[in-house]
PDB file of C-alpha atoms and ligand atoms in Angstrom:
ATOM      1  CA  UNK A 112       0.000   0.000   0.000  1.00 73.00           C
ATOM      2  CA  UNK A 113       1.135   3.187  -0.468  1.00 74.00           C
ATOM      3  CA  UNK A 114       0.906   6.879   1.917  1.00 72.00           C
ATOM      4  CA  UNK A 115      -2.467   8.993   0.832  1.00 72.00           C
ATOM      5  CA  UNK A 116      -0.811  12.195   0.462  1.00 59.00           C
ATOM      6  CA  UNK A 117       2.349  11.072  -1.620  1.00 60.00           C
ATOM      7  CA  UNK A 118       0.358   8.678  -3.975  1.00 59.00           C
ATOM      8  CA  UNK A 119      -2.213  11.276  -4.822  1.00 53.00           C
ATOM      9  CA  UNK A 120      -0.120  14.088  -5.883  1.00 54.00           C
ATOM     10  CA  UNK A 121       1.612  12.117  -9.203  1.00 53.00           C
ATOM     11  CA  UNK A 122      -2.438  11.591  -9.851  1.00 51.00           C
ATOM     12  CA  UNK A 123      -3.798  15.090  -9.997  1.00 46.00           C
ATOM     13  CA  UNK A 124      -0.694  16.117 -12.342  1.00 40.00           C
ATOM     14  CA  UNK A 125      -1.248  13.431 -15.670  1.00 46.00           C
ATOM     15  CA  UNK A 126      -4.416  11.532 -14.786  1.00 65.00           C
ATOM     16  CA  UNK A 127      -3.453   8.911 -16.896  1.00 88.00           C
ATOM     17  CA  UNK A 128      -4.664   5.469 -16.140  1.00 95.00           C
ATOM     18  CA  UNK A 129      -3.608   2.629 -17.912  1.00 97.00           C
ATOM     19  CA  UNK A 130      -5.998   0.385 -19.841  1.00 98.00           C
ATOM     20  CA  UNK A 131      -4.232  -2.979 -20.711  1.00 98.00           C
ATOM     21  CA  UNK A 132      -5.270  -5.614 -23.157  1.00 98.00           C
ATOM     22  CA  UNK A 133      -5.270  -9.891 -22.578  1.00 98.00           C
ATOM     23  CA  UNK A 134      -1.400 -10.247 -22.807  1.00 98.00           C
ATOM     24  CA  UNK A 135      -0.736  -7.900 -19.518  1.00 98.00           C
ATOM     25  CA  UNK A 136      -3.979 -10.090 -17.844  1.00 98.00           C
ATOM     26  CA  UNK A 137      -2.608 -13.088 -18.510  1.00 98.00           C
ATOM     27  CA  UNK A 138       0.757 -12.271 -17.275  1.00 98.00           C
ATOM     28  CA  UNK A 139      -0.665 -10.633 -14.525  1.00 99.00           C
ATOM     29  CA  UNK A 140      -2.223 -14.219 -13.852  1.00 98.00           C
ATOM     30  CA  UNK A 141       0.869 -15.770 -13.892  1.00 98.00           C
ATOM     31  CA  UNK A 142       2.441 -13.184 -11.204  1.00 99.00           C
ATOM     32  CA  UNK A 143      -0.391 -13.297  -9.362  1.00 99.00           C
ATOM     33  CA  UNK A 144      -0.300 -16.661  -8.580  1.00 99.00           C
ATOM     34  CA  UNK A 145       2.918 -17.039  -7.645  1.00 99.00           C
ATOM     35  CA  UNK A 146       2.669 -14.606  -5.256  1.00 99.00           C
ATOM     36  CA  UNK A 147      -0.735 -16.161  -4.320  1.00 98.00           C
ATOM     37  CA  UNK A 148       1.417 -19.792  -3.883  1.00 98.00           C
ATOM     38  CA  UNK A 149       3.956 -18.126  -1.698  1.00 99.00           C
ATOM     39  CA  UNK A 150       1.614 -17.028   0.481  1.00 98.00           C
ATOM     40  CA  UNK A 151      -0.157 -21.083   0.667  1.00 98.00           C
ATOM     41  CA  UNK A 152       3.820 -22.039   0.968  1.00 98.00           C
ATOM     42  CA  UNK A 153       4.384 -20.132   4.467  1.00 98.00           C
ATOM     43  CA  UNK A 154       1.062 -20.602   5.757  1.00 98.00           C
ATOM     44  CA  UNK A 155       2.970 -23.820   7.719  1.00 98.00           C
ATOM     45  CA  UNK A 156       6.325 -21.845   9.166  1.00 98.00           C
ATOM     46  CA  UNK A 157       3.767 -19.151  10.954  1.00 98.00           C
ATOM     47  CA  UNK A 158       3.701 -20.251  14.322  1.00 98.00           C
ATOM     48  CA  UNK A 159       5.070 -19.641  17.877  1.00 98.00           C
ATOM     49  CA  UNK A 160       9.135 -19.304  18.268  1.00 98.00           C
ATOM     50  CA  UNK A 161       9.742 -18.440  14.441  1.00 98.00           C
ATOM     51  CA  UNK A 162      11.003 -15.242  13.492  1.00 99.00           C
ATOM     52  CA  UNK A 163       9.924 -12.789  10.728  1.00 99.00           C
ATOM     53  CA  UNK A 164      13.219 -13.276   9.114  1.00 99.00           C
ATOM     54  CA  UNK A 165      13.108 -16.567   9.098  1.00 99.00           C
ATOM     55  CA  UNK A 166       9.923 -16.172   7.065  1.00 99.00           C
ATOM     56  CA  UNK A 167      11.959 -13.574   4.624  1.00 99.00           C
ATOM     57  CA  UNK A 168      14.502 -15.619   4.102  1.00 99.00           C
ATOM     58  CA  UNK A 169      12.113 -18.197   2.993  1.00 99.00           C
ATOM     59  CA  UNK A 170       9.970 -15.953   0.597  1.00 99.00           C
ATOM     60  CA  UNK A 171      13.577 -15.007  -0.893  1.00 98.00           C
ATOM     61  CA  UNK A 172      14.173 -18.260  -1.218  1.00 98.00           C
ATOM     62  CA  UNK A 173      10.612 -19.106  -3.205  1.00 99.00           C
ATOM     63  CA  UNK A 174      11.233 -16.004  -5.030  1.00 98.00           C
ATOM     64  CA  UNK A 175      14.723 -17.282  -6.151  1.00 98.00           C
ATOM     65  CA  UNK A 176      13.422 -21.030  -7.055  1.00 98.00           C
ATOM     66  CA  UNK A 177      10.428 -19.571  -9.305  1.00 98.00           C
ATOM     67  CA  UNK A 178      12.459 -17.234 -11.236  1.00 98.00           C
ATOM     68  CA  UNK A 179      10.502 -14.371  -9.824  1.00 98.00           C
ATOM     69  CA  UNK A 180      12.172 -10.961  -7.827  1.00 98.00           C
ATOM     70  CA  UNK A 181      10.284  -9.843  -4.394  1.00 98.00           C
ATOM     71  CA  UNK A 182       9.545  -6.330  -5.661  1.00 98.00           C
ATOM     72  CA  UNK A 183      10.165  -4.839  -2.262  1.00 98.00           C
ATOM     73  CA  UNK A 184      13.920  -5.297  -2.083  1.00 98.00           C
ATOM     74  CA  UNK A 185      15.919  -2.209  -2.320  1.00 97.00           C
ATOM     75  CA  UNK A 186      11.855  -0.071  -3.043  1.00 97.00           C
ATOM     76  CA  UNK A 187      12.888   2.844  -1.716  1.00 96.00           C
ATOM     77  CA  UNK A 188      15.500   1.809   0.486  1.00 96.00           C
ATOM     78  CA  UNK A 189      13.553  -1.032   1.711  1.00 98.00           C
ATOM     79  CA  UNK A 190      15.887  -3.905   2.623  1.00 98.00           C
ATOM     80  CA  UNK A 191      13.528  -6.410   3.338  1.00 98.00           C
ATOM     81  CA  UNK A 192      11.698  -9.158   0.614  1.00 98.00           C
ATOM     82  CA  UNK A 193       8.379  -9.066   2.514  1.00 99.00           C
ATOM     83  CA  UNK A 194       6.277  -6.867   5.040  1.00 99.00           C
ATOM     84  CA  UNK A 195       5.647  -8.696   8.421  1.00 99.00           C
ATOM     85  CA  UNK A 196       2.531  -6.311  10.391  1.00 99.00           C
ATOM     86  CA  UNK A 197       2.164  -8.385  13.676  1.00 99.00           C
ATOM     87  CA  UNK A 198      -0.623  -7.168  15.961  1.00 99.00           C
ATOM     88  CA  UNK A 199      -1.116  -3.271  16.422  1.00 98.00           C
ATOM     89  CA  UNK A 200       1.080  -2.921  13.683  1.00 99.00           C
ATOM     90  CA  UNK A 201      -0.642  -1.816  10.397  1.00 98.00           C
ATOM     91  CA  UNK A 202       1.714  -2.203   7.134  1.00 98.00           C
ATOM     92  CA  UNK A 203       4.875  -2.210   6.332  1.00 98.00           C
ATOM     93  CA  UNK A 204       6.356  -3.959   9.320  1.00 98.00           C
ATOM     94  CA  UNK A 205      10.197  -4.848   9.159  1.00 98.00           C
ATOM     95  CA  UNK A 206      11.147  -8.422   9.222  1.00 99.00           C
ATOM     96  CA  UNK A 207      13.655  -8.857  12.343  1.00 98.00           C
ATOM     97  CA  UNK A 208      14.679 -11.837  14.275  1.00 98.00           C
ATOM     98  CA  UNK A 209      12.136 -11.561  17.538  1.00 98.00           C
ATOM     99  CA  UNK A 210      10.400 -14.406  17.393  1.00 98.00           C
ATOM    100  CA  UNK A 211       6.702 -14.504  16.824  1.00 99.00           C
ATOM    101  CA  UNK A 212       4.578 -14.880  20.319  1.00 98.00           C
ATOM    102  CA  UNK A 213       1.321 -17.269  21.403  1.00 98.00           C
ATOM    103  CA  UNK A 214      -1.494 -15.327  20.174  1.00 98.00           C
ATOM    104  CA  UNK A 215      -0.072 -13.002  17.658  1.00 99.00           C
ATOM    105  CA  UNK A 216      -1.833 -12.247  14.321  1.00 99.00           C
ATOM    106  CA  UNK A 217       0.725 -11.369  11.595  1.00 99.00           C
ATOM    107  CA  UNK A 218      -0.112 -10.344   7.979  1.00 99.00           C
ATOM    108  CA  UNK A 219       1.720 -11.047   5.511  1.00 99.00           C
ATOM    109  CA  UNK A 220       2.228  -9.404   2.553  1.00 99.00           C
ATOM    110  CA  UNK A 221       4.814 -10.395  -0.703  1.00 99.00           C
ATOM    111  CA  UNK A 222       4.996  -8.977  -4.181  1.00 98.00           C
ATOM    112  CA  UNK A 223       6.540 -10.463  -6.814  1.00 99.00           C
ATOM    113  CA  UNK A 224       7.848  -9.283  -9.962  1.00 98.00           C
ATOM    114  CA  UNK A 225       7.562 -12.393 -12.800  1.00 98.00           C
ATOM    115  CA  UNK A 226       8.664 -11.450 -16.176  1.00 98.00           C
ATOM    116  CA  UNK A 227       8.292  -7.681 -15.385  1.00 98.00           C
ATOM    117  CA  UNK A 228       4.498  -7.474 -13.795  1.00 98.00           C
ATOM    118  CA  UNK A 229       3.874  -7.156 -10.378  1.00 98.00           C
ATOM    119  CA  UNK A 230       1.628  -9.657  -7.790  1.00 99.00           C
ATOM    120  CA  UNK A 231       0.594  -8.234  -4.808  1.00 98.00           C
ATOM    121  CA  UNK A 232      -1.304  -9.996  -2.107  1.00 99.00           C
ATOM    122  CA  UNK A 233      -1.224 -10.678   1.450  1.00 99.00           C
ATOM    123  CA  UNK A 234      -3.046 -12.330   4.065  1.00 99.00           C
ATOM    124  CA  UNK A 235      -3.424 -12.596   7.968  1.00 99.00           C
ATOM    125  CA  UNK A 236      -1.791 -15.573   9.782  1.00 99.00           C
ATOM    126  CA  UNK A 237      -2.525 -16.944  13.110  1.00 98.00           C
ATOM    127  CA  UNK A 238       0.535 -17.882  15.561  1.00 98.00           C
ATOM    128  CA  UNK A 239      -0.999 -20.763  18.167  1.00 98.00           C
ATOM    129  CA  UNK A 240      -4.081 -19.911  19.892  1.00 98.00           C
ATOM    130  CA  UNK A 241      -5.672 -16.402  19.334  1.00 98.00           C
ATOM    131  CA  UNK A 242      -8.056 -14.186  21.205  1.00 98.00           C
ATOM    132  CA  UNK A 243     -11.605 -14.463  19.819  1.00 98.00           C
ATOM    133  CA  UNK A 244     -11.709 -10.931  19.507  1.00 98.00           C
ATOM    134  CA  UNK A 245      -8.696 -10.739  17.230  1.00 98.00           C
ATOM    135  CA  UNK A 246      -9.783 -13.759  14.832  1.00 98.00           C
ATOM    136  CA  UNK A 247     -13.191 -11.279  15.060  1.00 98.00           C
ATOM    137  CA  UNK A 248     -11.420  -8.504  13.706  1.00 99.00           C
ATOM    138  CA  UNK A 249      -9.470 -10.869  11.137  1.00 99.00           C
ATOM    139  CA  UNK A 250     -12.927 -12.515   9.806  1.00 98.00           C
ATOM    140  CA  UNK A 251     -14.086  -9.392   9.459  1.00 98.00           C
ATOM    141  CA  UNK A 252     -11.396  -7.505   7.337  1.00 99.00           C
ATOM    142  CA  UNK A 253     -11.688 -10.539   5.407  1.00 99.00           C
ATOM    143  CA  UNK A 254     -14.864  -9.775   4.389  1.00 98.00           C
ATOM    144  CA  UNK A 255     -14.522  -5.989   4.012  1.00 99.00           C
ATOM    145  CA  UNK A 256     -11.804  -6.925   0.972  1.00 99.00           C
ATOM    146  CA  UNK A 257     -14.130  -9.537  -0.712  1.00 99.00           C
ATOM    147  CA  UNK A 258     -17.075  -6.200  -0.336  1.00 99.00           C
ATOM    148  CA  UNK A 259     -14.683  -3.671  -1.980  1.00 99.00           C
ATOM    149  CA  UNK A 260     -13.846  -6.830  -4.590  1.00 99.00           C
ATOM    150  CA  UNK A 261     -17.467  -7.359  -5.402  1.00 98.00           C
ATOM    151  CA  UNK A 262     -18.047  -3.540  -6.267  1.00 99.00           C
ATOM    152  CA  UNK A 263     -15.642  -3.650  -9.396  1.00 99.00           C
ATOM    153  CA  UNK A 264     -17.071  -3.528 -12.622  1.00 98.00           C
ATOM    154  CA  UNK A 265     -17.208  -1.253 -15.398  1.00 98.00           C
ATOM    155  CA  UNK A 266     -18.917   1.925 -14.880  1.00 96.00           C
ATOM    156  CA  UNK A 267     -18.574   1.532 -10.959  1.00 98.00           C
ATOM    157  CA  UNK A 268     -16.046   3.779  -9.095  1.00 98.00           C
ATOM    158  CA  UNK A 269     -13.226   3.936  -6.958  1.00 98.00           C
ATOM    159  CA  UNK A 270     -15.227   5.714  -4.554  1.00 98.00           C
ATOM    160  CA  UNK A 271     -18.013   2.676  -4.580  1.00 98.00           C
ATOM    161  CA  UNK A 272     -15.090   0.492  -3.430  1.00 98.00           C
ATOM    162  CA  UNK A 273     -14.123   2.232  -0.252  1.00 98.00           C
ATOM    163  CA  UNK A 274     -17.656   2.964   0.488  1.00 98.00           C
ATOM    164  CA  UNK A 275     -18.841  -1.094   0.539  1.00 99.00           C
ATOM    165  CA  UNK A 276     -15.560  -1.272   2.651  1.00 99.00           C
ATOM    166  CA  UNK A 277     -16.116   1.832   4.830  1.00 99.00           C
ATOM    167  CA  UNK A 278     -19.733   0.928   5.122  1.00 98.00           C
ATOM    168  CA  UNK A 279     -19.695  -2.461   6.323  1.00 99.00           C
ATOM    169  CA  UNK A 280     -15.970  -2.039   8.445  1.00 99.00           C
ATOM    170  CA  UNK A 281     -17.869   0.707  10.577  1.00 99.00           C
ATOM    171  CA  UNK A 282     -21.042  -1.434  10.663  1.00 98.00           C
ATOM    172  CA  UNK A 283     -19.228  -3.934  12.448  1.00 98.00           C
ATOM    173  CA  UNK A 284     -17.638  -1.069  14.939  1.00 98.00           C
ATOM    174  CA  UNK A 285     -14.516  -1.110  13.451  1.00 99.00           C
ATOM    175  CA  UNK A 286     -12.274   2.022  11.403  1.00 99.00           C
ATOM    176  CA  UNK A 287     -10.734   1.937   8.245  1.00 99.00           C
ATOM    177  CA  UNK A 288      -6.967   3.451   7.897  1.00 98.00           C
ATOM    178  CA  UNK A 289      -7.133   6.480   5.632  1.00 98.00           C
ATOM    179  CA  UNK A 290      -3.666   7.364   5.711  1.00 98.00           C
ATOM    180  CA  UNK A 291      -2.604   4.224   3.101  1.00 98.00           C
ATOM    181  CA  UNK A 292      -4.472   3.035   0.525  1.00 98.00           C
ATOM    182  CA  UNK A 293      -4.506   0.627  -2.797  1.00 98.00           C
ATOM    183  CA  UNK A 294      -2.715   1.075  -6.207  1.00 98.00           C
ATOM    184  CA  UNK A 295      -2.607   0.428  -9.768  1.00 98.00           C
ATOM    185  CA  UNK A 296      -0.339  -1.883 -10.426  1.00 98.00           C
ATOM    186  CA  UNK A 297       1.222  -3.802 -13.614  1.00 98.00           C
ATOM    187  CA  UNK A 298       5.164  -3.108 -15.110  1.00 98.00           C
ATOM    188  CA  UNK A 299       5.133  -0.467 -12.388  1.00 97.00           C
ATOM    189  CA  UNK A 300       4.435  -1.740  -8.458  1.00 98.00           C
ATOM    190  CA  UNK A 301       2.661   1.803  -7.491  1.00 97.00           C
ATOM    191  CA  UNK A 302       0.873   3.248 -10.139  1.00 96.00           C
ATOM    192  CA  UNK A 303      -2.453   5.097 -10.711  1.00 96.00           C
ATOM    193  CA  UNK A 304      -5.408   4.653  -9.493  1.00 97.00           C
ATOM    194  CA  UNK A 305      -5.304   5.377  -5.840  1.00 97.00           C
ATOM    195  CA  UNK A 306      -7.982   3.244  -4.442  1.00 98.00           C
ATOM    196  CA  UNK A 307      -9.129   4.349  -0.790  1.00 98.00           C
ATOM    197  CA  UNK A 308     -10.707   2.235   1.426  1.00 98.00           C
ATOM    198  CA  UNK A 309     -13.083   4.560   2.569  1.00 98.00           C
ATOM    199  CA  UNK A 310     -14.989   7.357   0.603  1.00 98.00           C
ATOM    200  CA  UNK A 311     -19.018   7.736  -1.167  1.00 98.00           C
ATOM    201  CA  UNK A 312     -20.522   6.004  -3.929  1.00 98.00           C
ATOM    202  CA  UNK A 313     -20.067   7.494  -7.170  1.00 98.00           C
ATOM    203  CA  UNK A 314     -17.028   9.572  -6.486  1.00 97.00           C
ATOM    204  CA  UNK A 315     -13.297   8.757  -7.323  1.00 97.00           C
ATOM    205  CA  UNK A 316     -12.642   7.328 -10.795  1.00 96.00           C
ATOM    206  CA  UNK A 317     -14.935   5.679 -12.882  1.00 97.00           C
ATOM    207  CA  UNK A 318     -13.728   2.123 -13.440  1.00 98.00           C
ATOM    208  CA  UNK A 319     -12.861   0.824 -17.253  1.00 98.00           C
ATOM    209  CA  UNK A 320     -12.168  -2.478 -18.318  1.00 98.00           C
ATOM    210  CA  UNK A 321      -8.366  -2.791 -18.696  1.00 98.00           C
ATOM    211  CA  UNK A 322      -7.660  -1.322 -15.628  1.00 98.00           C
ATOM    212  CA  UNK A 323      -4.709  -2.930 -12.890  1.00 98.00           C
ATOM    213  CA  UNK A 324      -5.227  -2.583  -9.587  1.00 98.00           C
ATOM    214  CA  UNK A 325      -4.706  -3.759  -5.802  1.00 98.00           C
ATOM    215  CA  UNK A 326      -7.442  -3.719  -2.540  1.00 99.00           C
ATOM    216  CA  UNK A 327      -5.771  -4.000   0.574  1.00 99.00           C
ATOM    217  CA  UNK A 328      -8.206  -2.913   3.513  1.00 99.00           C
ATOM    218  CA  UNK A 329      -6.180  -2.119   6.724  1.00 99.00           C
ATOM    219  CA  UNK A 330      -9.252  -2.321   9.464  1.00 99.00           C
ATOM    220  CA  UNK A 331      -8.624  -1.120  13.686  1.00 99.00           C
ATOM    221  CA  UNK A 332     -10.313  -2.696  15.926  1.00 98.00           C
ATOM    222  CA  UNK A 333     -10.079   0.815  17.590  1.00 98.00           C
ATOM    223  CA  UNK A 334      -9.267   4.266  16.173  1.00 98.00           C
ATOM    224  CA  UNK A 335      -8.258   4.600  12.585  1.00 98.00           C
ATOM    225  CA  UNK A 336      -5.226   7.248  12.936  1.00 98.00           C
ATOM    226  CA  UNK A 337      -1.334   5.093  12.512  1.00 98.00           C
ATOM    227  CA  UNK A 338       1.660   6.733  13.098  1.00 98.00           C
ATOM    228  CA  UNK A 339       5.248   5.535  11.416  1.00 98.00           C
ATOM    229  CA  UNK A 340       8.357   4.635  14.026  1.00 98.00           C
ATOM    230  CA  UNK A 341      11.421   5.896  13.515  1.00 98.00           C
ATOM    231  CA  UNK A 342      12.906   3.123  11.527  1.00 98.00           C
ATOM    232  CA  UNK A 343      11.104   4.682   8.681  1.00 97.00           C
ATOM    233  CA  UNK A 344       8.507   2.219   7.442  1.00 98.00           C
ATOM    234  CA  UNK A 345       6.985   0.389  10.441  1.00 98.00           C
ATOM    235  CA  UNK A 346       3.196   2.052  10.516  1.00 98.00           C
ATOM    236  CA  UNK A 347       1.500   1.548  14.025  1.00 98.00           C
ATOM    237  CA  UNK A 348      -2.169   2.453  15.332  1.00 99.00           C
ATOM    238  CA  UNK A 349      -1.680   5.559  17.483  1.00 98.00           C
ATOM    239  CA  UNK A 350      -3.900   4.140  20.194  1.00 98.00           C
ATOM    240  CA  UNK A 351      -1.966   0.288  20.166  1.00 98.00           C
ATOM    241  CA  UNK A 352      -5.385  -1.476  19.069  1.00 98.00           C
ATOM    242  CA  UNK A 353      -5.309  -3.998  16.392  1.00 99.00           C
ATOM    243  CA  UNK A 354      -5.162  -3.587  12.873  1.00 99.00           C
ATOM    244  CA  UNK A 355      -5.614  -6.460  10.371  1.00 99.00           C
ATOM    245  CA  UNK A 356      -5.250  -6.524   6.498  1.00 99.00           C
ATOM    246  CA  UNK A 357      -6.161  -8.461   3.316  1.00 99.00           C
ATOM    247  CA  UNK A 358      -4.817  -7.807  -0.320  1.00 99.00           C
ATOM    248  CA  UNK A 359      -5.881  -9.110  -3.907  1.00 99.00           C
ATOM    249  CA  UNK A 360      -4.506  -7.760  -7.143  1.00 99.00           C
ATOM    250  CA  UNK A 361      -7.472  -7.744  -9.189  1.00 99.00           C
ATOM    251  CA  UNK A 362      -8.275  -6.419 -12.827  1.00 99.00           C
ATOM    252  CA  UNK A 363     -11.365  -4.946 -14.319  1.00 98.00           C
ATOM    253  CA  UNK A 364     -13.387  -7.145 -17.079  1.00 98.00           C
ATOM    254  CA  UNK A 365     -15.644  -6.035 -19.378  1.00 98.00           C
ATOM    255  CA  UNK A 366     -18.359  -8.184 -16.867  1.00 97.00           C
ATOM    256  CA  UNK A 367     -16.569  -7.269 -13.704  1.00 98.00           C
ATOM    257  CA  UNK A 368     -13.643  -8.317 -11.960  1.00 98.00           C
ATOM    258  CA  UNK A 369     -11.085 -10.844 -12.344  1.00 99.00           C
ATOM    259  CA  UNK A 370      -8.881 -11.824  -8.664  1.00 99.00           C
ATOM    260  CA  UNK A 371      -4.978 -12.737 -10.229  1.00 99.00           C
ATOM    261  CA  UNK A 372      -3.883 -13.713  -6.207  1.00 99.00           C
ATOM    262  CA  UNK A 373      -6.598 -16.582  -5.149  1.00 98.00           C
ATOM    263  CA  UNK A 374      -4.668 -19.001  -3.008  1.00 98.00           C
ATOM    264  CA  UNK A 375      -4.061 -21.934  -5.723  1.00 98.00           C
ATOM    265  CA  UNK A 376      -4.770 -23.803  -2.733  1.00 97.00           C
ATOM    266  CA  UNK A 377      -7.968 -22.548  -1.920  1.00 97.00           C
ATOM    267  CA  UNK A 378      -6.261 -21.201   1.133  1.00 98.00           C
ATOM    268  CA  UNK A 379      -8.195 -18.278   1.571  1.00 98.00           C
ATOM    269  CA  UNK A 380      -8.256 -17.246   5.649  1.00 98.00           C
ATOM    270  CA  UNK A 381      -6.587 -18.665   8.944  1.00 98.00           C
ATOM    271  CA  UNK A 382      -6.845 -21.457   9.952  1.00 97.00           C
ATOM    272  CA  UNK A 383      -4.875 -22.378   6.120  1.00 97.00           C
ATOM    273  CA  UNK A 384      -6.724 -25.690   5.512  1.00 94.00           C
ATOM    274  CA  UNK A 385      -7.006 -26.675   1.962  1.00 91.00           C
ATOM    275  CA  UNK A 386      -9.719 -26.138  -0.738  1.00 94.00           C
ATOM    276  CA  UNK A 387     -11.362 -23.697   1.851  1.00 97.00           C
ATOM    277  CA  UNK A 388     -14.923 -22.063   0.080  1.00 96.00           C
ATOM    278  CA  UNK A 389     -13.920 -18.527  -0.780  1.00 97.00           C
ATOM    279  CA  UNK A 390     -16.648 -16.671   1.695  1.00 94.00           C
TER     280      UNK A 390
HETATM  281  N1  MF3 B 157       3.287  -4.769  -0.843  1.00 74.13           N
HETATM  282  C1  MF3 B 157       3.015  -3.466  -0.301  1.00 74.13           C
HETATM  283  C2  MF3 B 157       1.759  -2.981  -0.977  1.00 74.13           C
HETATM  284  O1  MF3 B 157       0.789  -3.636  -0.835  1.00 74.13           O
HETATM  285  C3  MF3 B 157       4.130  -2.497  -0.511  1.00 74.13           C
HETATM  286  C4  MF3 B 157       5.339  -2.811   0.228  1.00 74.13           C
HETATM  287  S1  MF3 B 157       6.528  -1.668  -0.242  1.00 74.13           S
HETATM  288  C5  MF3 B 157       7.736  -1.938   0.877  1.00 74.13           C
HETATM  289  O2  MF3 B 157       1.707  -2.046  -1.709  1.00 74.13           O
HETATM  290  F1  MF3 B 157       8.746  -1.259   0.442  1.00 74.13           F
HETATM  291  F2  MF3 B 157       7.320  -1.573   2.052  1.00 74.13           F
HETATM  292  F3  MF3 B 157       7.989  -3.212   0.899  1.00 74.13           F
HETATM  293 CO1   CO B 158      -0.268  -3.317  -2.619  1.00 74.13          CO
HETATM  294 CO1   CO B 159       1.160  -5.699  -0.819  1.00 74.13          CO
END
């Protein structure tokens, strides 16, 4: 995901969104299900006593074996192959070598580049036994991607994606973070459209078949507003309550949407058993 007010600014200047023909789908297929696999893949190391690197290292490693770069080493300055949020952290969270703890929810999110297009998913993991109230909060961000998912089709907007999101999140007395949001995505990993998670129907950009782009719903269980540590990157909820995330790189059809990151699996949510229904 990317910051609000940095990703918008490129936006107001060309306003050009791609449209992209069956070639870029089907490669973005391809990426998107390797990311999609690598995601099934370290559904089994997430547990108790493991550490985030350990879980880089082997996402580098799956990266390496399938031919395929994780786009997030050296973005930016990020050193890193994958984002490990555990807990009241929100996005963006530094692999390091704490191990995770009993209880901890950790998303997980990798992006792969495969012949030069970009699949972006992630997905919440369970270590051990977790609170009731956090697999709550996880079930229900869950559900607020797979709303925001179900509101893309042509003639639809942006706007009509953050507001299923927005409207069911706060329904269920949680926030949605403002401050990051989705992206087009494709040959570039950040590209136009921004696509908030929040917002009213019928504003934002109207939707076009063609277009590339990610949902990735960060939901609090308590106030929406994050702050970023000092390490540059880490993004935190300002009052320590947990946040949760889901991503799908998706693409708009001439019916409606196409998902390139289902689990091949059918691993969709924690607990990661197989050939899980999708809702
Ligand atoms: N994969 C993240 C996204 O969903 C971006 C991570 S960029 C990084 O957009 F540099 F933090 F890795
Ligand atoms: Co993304
Ligand atoms: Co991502």
């Amino acid at each position: 995901m990317i910051f609000v007010d940095a990703a918008i600014a490129p936006a107001r200047k060309s306003g050009h969104i791609k449209l992209h023909g069956p070639e870029a789908f089907a490669a973005m297929r391809k990426a998107g299900q390797l990311a999609a696999l690598a995601l099934d893949v370290v559904a089994a190391e997430v547990k108790p006593g493991v550490t985030t690197q350990a879980l880089d290292d082997l996402m580098f490693e799956f990266a390496m074996d399938n031919g395929a770069y994780p786009a997030p080493l050296g973005y930016r300055g990020y050193r890193k192959s994958i984002c490990t949020s555990i807990n009241h952290v929100v996005c963006h969270g530094l692999p390091d070598n704490k191990p995770l703890r009993d209880g901890d929810i950790i998303n997980i999110d990798v992006t792969l580049i495969v012949d030069g297009w970009h699949g972006d998913s992630s997905r919440m993991y369970y270590s051990g036994e977790v609170l009731r109230r956090a697999q709550r909060l996880v079930e229900i961000t869950y559900e607020a991607l797979w709303r925001g998912i179900d509101a893309v089709k042509p003639g639809a907007t942006t706007g009509d994606i953050g507001a299923a999101i927005q409207e069911y999140a706060e329904g269920e007395r949680c926030s949605v973070v403002r401050d990051f949001c989705g992206h087009g995505l494709g040959k570039l990993f950040h590209d136009e459209p921004n696509i908030l998670h929040y917002g009213k129907r019928g504003e934002g950009v109207p939707l076009k078949p063609g277009m590339l782009f990610t949902i990735e719903p960060m939901i609090n269980i308590g106030r929406p507003q994050v702050k970023v540590l000092s390490d540059g990157w880490t993004a935190v909820t300002r009052d320590r309550s947990l946040s949760a995330q889901f991503e799908h790189s998706v693409g708009v059809t001439e019916s409606g949407v196409e998902v390139f990151t289902l689990s091949p699996g059918g691993m969709h949510r924690p607990p990661y058993t197989p050939d899980q229904p999708l809702r």
